[in-house]
Short mmCIF file of C-alpha atoms in Angstrom, two decimals:
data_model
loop_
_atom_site.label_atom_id
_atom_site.label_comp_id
_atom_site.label_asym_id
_atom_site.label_seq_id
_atom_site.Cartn_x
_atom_site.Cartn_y
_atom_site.Cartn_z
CA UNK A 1 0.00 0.00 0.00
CA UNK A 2 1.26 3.55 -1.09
CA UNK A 3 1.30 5.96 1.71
CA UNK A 4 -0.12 9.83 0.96
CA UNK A 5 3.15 11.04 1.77
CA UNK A 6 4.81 8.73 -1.30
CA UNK A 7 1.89 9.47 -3.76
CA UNK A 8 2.34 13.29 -2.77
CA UNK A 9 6.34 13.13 -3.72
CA UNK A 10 5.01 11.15 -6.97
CA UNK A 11 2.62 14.32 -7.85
CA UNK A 12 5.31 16.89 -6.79
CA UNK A 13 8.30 14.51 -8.83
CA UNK A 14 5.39 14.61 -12.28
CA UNK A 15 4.33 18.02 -11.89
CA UNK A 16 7.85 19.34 -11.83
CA UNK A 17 8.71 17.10 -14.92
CA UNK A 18 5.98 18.66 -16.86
CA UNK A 19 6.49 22.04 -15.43
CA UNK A 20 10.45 21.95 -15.92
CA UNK A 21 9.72 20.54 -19.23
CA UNK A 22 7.70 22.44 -20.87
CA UNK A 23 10.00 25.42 -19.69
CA UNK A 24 12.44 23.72 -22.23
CA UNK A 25 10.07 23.46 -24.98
CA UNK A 26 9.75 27.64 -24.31
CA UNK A 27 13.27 28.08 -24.47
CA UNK A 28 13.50 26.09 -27.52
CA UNK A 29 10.94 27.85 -29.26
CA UNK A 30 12.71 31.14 -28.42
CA UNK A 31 16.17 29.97 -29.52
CA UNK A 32 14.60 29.10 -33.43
CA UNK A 33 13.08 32.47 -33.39
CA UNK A 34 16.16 33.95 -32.12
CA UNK A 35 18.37 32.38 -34.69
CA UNK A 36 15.87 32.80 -36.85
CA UNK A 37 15.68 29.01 -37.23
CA UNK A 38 11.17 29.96 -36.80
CA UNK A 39 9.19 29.20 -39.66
CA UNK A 40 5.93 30.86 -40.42
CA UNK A 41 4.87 28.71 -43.37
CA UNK A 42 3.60 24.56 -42.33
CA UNK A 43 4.88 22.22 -44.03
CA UNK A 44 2.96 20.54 -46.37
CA UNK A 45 0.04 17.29 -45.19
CA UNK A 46 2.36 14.97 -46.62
CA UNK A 47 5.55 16.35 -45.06
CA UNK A 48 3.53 16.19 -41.79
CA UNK A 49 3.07 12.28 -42.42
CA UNK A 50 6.37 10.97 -43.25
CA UNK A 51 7.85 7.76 -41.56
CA UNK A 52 11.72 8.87 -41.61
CA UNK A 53 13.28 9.91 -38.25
CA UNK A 54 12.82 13.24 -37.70
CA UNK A 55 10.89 14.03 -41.18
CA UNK A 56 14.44 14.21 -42.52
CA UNK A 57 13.53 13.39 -45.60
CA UNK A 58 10.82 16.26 -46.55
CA UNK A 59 12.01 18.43 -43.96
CA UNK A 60 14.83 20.54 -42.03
CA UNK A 61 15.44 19.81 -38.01
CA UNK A 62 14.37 22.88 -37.11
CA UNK A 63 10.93 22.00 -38.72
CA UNK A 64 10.46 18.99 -37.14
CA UNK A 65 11.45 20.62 -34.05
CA UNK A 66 8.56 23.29 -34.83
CA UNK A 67 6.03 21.54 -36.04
CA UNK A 68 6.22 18.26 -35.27
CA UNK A 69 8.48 17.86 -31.52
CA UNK A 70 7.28 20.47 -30.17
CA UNK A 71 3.22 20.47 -30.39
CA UNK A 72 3.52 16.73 -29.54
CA UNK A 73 5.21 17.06 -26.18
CA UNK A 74 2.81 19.94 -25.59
CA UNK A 75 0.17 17.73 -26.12
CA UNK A 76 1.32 15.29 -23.85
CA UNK A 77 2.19 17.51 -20.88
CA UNK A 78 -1.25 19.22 -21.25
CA UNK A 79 -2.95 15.64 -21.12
CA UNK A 80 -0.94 15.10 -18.40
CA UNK A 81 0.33 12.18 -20.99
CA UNK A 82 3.80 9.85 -20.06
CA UNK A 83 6.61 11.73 -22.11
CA UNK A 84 9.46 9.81 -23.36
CA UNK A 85 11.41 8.36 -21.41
CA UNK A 86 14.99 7.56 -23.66
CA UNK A 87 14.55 10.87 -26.02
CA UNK A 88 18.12 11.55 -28.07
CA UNK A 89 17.59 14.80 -30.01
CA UNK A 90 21.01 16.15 -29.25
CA UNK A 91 22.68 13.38 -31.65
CA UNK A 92 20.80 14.64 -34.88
CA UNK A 93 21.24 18.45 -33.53
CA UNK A 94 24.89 18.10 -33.52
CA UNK A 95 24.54 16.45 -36.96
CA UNK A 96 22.95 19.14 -38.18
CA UNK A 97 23.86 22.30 -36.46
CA UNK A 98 27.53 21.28 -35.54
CA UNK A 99 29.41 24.01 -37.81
CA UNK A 100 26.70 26.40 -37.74
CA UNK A 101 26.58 30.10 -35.36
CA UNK A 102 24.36 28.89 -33.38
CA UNK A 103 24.89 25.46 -32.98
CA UNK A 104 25.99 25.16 -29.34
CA UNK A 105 23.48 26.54 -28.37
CA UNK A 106 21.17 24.66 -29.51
CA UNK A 107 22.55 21.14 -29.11
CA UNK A 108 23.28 22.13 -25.52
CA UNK A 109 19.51 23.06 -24.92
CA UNK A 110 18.63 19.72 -26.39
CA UNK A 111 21.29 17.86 -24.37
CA UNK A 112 19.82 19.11 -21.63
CA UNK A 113 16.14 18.31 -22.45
CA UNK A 114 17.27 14.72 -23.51
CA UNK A 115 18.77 14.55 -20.33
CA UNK A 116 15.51 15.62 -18.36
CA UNK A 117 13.49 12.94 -19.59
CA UNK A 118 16.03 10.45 -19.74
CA UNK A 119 16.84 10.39 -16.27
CA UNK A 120 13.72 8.99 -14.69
#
């Protein structure tokens, strides 16, 4: 039998996760405006659809990151959803943004929010 004091450290320990999260989907949605990484045109249905990791093949990271990542971890921390619990976007940001300006940045903020979730 669960006691109240474990099932309140349980709500505390998932609010926080959602809270702290989506705090990193905020900063990532400022850091693609600020390096102006933000799109305001959607990619197409059929982008939208595609099967390959990370829509890589119909669309850029920073897309994906926009209008696929993002919404969907919204979605789940507003349904008060499970989010992922082994999430490695750093990997592909480093692919992609490695030599670019702004590049640290960003893969640090991702290696940070892949090390949120995977440390459950």
């Amino acid at each position: 039998m669960i006691s109240y004091s474990d099932l309140a450290l349980m709500l505390l320990f998932t609010f926080m996760l959602y809270l702290t999260s989506k705090n990193h989907l905020i900063k990532l949605e400022q850091l693609l405006k600020d390096f102006q990484l933000w799109s305001d045109i959607s990619p197409s249905v059929s982008a939208m659809t595609s099967t390959a990791p990370f829509c890589c093949d119909v669309m850029a990271f920073e897309q994906w990151l926009q209008f696929i990542f993002i919404p969907k971890i919204t979605e789940l921390i507003v349904l008060r959803q499970p989010l992922p619990t082994n999430m490695a976007l750093a990997p592909m940001a480093e692919h992609v943004w490695q030599s670019k300006p702004h590049g640290s940045v960003m893969i640090t903020q991702l290696q940070q929010f892949d090390a949120l979730l995977s440390q459950r």
